[in-house]
Short mmCIF file of C-alpha atoms and ligand atoms in Angstrom, two decimals:
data_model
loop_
_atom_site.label_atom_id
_atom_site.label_comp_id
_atom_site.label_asym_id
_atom_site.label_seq_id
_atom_site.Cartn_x
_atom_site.Cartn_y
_atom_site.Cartn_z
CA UNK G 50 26.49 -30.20 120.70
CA UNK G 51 22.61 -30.94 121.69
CA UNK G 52 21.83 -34.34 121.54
CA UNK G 53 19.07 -35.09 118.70
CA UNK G 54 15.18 -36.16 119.79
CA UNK G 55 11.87 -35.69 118.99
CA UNK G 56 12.23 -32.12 119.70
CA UNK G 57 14.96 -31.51 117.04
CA UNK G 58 12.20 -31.82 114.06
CA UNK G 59 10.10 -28.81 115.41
CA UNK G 60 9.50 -26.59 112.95
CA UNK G 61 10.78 -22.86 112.92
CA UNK G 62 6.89 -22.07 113.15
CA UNK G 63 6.23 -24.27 115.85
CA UNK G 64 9.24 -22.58 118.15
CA UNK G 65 8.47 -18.85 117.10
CA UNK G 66 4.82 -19.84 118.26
CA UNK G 67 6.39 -19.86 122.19
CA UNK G 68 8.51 -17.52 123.53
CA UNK G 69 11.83 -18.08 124.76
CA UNK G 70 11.29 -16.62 128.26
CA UNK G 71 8.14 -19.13 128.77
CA UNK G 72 10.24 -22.04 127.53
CA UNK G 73 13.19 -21.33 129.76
CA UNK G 74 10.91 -20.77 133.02
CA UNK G 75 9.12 -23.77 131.96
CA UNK G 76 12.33 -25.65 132.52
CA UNK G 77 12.23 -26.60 128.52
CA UNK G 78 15.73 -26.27 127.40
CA UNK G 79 17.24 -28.51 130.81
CA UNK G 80 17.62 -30.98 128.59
CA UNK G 81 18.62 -29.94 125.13
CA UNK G 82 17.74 -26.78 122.76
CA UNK G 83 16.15 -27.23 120.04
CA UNK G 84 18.17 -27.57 117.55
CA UNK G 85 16.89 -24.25 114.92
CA UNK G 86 18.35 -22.60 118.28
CA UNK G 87 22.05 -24.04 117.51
CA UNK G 88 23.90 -21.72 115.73
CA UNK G 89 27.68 -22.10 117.24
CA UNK G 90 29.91 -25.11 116.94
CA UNK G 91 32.06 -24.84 119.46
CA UNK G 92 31.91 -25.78 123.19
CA UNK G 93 33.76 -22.67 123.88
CA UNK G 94 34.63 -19.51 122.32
CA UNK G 95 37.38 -17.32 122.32
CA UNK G 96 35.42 -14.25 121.30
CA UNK G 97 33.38 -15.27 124.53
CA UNK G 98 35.89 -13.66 126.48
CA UNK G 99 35.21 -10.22 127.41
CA UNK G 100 37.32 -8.16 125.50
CA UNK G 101 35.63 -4.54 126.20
CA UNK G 102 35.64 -2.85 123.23
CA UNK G 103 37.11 1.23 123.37
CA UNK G 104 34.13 2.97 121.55
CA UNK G 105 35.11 6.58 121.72
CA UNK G 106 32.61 8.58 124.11
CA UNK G 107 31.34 11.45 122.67
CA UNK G 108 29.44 14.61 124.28
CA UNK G 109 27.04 15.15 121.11
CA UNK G 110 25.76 18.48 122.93
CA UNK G 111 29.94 19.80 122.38
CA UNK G 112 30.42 18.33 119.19
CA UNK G 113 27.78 20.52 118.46
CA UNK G 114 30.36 23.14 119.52
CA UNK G 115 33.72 22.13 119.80
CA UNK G 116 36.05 20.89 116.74
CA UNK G 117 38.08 18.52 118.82
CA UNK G 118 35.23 16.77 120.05
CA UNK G 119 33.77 16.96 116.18
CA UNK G 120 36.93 15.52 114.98
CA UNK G 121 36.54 12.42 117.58
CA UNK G 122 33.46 11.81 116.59
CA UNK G 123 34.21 11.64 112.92
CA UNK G 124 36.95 9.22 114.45
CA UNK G 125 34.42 6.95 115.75
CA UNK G 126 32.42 6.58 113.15
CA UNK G 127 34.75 6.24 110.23
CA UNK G 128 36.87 3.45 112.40
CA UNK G 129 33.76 1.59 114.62
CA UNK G 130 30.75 3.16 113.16
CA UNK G 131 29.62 3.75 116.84
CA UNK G 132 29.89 5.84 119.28
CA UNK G 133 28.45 5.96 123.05
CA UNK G 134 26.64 9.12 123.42
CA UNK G 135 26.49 11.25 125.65
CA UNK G 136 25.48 15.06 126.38
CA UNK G 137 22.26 13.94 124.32
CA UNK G 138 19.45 16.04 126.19
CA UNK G 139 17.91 12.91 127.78
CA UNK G 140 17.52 12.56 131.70
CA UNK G 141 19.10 9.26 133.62
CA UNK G 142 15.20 9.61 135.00
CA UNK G 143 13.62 9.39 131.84
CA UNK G 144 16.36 6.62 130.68
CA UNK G 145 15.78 4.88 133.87
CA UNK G 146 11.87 4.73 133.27
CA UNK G 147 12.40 3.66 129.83
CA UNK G 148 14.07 0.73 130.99
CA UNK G 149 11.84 -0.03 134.01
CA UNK G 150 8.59 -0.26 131.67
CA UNK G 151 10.66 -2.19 129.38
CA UNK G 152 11.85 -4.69 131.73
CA UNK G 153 8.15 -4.38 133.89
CA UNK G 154 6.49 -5.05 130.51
CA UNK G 155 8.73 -8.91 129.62
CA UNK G 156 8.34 -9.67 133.56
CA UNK G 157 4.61 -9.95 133.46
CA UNK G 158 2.63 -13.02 133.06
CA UNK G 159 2.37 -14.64 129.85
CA UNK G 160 -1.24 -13.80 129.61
CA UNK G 161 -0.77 -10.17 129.68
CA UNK G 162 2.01 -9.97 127.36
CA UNK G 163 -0.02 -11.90 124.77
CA UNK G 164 -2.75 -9.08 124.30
CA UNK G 165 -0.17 -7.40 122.27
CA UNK G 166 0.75 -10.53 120.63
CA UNK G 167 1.46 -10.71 116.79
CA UNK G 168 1.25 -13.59 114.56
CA UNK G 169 3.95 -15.57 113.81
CA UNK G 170 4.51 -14.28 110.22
CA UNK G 171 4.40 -11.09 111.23
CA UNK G 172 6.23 -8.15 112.47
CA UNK G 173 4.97 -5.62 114.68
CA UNK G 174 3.93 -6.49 118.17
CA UNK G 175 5.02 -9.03 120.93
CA UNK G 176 6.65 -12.25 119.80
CA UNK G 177 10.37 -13.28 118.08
CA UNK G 178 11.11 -12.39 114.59
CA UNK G 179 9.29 -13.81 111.64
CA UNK G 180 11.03 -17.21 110.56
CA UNK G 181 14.07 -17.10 108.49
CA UNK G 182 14.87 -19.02 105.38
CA UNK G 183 15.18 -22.56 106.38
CA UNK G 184 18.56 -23.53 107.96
CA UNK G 185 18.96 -19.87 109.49
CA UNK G 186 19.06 -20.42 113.24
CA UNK G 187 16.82 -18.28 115.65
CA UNK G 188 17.58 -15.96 117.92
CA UNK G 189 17.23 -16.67 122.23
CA UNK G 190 15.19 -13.61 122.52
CA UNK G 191 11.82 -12.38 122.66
CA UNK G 192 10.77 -8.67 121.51
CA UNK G 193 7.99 -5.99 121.58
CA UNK G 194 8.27 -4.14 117.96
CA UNK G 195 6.68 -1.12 117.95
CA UNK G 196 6.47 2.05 115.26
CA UNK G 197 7.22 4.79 117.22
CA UNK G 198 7.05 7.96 114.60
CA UNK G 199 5.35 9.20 112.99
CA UNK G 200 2.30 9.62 115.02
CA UNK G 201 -0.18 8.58 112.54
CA UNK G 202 1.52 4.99 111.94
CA UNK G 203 1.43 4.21 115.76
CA UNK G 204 -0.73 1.03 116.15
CA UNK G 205 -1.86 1.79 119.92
CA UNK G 206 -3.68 -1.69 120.64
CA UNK G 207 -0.10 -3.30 120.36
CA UNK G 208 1.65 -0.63 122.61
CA UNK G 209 1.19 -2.09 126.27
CA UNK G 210 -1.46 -0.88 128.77
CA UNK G 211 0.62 -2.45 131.65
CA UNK G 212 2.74 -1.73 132.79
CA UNK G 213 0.68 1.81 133.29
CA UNK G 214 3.67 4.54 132.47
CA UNK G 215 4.08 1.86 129.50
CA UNK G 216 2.74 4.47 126.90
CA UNK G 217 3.73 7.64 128.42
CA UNK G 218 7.40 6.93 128.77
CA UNK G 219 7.72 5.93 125.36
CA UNK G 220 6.29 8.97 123.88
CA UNK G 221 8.01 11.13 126.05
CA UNK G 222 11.43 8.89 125.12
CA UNK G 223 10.06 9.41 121.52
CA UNK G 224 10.31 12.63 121.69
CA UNK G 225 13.59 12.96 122.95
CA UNK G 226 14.95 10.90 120.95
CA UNK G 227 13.30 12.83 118.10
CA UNK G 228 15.35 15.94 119.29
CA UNK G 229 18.34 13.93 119.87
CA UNK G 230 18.72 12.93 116.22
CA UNK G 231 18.37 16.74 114.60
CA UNK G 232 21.25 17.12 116.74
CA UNK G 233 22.91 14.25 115.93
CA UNK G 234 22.28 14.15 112.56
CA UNK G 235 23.58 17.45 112.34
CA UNK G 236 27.12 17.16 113.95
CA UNK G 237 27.53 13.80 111.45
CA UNK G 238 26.63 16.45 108.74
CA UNK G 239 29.43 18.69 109.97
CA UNK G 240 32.02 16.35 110.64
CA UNK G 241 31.99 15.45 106.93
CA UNK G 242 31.77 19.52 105.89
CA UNK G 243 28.03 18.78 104.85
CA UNK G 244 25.54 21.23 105.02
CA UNK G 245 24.38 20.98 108.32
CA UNK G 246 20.74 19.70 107.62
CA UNK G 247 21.72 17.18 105.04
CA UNK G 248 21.17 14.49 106.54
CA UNK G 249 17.67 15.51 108.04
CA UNK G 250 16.47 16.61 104.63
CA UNK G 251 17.77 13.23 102.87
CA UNK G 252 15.69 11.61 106.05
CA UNK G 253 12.95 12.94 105.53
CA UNK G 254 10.40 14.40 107.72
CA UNK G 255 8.33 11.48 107.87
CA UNK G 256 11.57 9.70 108.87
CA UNK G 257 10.41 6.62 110.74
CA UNK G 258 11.47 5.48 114.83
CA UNK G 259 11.03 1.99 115.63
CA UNK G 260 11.36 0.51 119.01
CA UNK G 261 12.34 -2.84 119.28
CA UNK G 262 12.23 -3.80 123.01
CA UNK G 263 14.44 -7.30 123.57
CA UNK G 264 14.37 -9.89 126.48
CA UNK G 265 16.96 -11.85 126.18
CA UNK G 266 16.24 -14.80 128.45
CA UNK G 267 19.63 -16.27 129.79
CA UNK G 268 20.70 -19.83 128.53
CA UNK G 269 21.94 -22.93 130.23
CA UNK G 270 24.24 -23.32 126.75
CA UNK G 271 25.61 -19.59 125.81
CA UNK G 272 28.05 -21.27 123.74
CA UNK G 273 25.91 -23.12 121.78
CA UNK G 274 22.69 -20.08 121.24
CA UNK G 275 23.21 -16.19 120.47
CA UNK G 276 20.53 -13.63 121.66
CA UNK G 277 21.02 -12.24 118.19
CA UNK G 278 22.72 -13.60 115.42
CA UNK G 279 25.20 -11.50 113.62
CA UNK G 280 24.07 -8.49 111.42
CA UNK G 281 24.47 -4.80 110.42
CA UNK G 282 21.36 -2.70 110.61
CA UNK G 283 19.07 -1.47 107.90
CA UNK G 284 18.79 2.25 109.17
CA UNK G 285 19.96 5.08 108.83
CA UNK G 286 21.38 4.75 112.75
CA UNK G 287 20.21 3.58 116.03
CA UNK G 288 20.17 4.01 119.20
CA UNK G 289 20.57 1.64 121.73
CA UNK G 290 19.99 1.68 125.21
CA UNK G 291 21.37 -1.06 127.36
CA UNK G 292 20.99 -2.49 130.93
CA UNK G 293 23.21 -3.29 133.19
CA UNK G 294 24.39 -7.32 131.97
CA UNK G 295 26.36 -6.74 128.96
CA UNK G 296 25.91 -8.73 125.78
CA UNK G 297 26.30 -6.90 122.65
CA UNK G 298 29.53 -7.28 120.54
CA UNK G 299 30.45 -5.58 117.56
CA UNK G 300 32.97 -7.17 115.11
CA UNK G 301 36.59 -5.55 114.66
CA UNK G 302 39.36 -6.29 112.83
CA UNK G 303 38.14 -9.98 112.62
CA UNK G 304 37.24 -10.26 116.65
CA UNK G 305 34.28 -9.74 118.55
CA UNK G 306 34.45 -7.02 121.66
CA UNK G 307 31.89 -6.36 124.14
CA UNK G 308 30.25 -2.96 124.32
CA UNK G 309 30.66 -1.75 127.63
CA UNK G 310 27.00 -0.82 129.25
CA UNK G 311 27.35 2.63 130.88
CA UNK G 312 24.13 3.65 132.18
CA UNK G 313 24.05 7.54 131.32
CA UNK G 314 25.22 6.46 127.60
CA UNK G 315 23.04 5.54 124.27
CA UNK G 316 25.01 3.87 121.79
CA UNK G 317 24.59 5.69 118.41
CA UNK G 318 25.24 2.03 116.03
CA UNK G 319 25.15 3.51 112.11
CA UNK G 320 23.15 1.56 109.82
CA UNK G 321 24.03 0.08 106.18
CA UNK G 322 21.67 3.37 104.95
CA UNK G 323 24.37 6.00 106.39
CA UNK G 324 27.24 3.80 104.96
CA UNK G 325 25.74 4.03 101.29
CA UNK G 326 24.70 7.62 101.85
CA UNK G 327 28.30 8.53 103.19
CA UNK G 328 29.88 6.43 100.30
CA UNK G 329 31.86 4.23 103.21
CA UNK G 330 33.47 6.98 104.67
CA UNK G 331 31.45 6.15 107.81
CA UNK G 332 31.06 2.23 108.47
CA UNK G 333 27.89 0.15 109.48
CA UNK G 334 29.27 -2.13 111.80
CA UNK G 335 28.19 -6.08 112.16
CA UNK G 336 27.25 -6.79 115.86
CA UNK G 337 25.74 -9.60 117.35
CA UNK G 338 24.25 -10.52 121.05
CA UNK G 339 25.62 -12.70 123.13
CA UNK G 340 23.46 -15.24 125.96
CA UNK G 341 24.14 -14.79 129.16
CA UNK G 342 24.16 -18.15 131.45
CA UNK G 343 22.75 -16.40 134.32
CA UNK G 344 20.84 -12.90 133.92
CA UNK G 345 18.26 -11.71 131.71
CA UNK G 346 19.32 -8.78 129.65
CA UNK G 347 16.92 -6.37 128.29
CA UNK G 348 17.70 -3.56 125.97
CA UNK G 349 15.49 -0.86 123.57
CA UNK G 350 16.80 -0.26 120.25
CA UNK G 351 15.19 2.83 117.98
CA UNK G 352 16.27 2.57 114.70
CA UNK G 353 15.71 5.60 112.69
CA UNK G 354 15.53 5.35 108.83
CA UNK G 355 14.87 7.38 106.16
CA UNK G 356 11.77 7.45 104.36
CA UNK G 357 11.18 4.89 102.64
CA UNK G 358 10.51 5.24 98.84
CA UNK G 359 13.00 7.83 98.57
CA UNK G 360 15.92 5.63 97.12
CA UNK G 361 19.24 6.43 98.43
CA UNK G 362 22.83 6.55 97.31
CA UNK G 363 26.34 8.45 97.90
CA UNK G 364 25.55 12.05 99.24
CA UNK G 365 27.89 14.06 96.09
CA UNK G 366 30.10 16.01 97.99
CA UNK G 367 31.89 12.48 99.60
CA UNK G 368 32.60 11.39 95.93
CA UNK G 369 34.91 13.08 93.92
CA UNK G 370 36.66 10.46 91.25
CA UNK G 371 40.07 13.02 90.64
CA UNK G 372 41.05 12.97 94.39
CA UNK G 373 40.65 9.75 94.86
CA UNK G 374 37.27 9.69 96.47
CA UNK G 375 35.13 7.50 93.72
CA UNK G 376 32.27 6.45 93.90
CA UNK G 377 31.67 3.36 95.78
CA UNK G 378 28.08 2.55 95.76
CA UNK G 379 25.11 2.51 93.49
CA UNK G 380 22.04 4.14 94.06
CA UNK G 381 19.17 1.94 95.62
CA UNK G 382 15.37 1.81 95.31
CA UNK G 383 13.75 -0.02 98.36
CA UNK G 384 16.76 -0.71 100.19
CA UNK G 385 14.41 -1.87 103.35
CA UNK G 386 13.26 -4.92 101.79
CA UNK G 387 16.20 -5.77 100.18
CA UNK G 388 17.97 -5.70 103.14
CA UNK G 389 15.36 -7.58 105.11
CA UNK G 390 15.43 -10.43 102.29
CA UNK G 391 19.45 -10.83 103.16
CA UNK G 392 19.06 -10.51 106.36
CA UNK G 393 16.41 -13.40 106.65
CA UNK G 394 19.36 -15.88 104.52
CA UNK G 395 21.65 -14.83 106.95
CA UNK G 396 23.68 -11.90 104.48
CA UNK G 397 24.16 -8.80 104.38
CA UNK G 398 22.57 -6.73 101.66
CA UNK G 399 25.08 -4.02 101.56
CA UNK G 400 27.45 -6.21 99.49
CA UNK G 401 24.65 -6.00 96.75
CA UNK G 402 24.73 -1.85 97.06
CA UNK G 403 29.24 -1.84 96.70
CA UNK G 404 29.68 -0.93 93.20
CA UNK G 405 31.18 -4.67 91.52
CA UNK G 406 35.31 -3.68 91.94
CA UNK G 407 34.85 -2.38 95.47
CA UNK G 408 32.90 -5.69 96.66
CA UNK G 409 35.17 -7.77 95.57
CA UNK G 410 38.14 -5.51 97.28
CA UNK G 411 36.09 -6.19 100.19
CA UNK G 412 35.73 -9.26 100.06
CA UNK G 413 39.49 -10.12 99.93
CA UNK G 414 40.02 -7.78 102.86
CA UNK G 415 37.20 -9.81 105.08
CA UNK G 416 39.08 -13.08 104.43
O1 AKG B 716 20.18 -5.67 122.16
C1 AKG B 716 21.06 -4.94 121.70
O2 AKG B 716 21.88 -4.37 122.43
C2 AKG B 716 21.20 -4.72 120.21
C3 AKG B 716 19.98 -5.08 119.41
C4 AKG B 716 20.22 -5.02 117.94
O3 AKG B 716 21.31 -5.07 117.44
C5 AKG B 716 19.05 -4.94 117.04
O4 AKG B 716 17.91 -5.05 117.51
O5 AKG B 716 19.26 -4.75 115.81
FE1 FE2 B 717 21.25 -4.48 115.33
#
């Protein structure tokens, strides 16, 4: 464990006021991490061994066409709730250039990245995740939070004039993405014998993107920090695009694997949304990132959500209480905030959607 000094009593306002990447090239951490940092007990981990883990691969484009490929995908996301894409429409160019700027953007000086800077408390922009309820650790990470889509709710003094294809490769990635998810969307739609635009309608039009670009500085002690702790997303889904250095696990059976990094793939990660709209046919797994004790990782995560306001719960055609399909969760208004609340303690929030006997069925199975 760190040793305990001065530095220990910093407050989780003081430390979200730096970055991590400054305080690691400042040399910072050679001694200890601060101790809001220290989230892991043990001088090593098992889970720290690279298990890879087998998420199916799945041509989207042919499950578009082809049952067998439809039937792996509703595989994947009833057993891991992920699935690497492929066959998604998107260039290894445009990929490639969405990962440059991203990468381009953290490497700049300080000074630069700070014109896009958000306060503390606050969300969108450059900077780490507003503080978490006290005793929550934080995460070894920096990020650039951006709303993507709509148009209108694009703040454009926080999206980054340098470096200069900054702009221009996210809307073009934007928009790709955009076309990427009616396709999507529609082959998870079919898999379950939904009407094929279901889940775009119960999305919404006005569904929102958000980017969230991460820099996750490597750490002297990866066995002591995590990049990002461990959590299931809000959204609907999201899609992940990964460098090279590999760092994101998701939780299986009780162990933590490593999501391989192929470079042509976007990993499609459900949210907790999808699992309360698909009445837990299809899973929102818990993942986590680990800290690497040699190479920066970077990686851009769009989650896509539905509109918010519009209150979701089981889609009816997935329950059906005489063959044994019941209904498993309850319907819920503002599902974002709830699930941002539980998120900031360090819970999940989906527990609070399971309808009372499922939860606690759940709850014996998780222990
Ligand atoms: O960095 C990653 O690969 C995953 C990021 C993630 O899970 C998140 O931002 O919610
Ligand atoms: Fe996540």
């Amino acid at each position: 464990m760190a040793k305990s000094t001065s530095k220990d009593v910093m407050s989780a306002q003081t430390l979200l006021a730096k970055r991590v990447q400054d305080m690691v090239l400042q040399g910072g951490e050679e001694e200890e991490i601060p101790l809001l940092y220290v989230c892991r007990k043990k001088e090593r981990d098992e889970d720290d061994d690279v298990y890879l883990a087998p998420i199916p691969v799945i041509d989207v484009n042919q499950a578009s066409m082809d049952l067998e490929e439809l039937e792996r995908l509703k595989l994947a996301l009833c057993s891991w709730g992920c699935f690497q894409a492929i066959g998604h429409g998107i260039s290894s160019s445009l990929l490639n250039s969405v990962r440059k700027a991203g990468r381009e953007f953290f490497l700049q000086p300080m000074v630069e990245k700070m014109k896009y800077a958000k306060e503390v408390e606050e969300f969108e922009g450059y900077g780490g995740d507003p503080p978490p309820e006290e005793g929550q650790p934080l995460d070894w990470q920096d990020r650039l939070f951006l709303d993507v889509y709509p148009q209108h709710r694009r703040k454009l003094h926080l999206w980054p004039e340098n470096p200069s294809s900054f702009r221009e490769v996210l809307m073009k990635y934007t928009e790709k993405l955009k076309l990427m998810t009616e396709t999507v969307s529609k082959v998870m739609a079919k898999c379950l014998d939904l009407e094929e635009e279901c889940f775009i309608n119960l999305f919404g039009e006005e569904a929102p993107f958000q980017a969230r670009f991460s820099y996750y500085s490597p750490s002297r002690r990866p066995d002591l920090v995590l990049g990002l702790k461990a959590h299931a997303d809000n959204s609907g889904y999201t899609l992940i695009l990964q460098d090279e250095v590999q760092g994101l696990q998701i939780l299986k059976d009780g162990k933590w694997l490593t999501v391989p990094a192929y470079p042509e793939a976007i990993l499609v990660l459900l949210g907790d949304q999808m699992e309360i709209l698909t009445n837990g046919t299809f899973k929102s797994p818990v993942h986590r990132v680990l800290s690497n004790a040699a190479k920066a990782r970077t990686s851009i995560a769009v989650f896509y959500t539905p509109e918010q306001g519009k209150g979701i719960g089981p889609i009816d055609g997935l329950i059906n209480e005489e063959m044994n399909k019941p209904r498993m969760y309850k319907h819920m208004e503002d599902y974002d905030n709830i699930h941002w609340e539980y998120y900031q303690k360090g819970l999940r929030a989906i527990h609070l959607a399971k309808i009372e006997k499922f939860y606690l069925e759940d709850e014996a199975a998780c222990s």
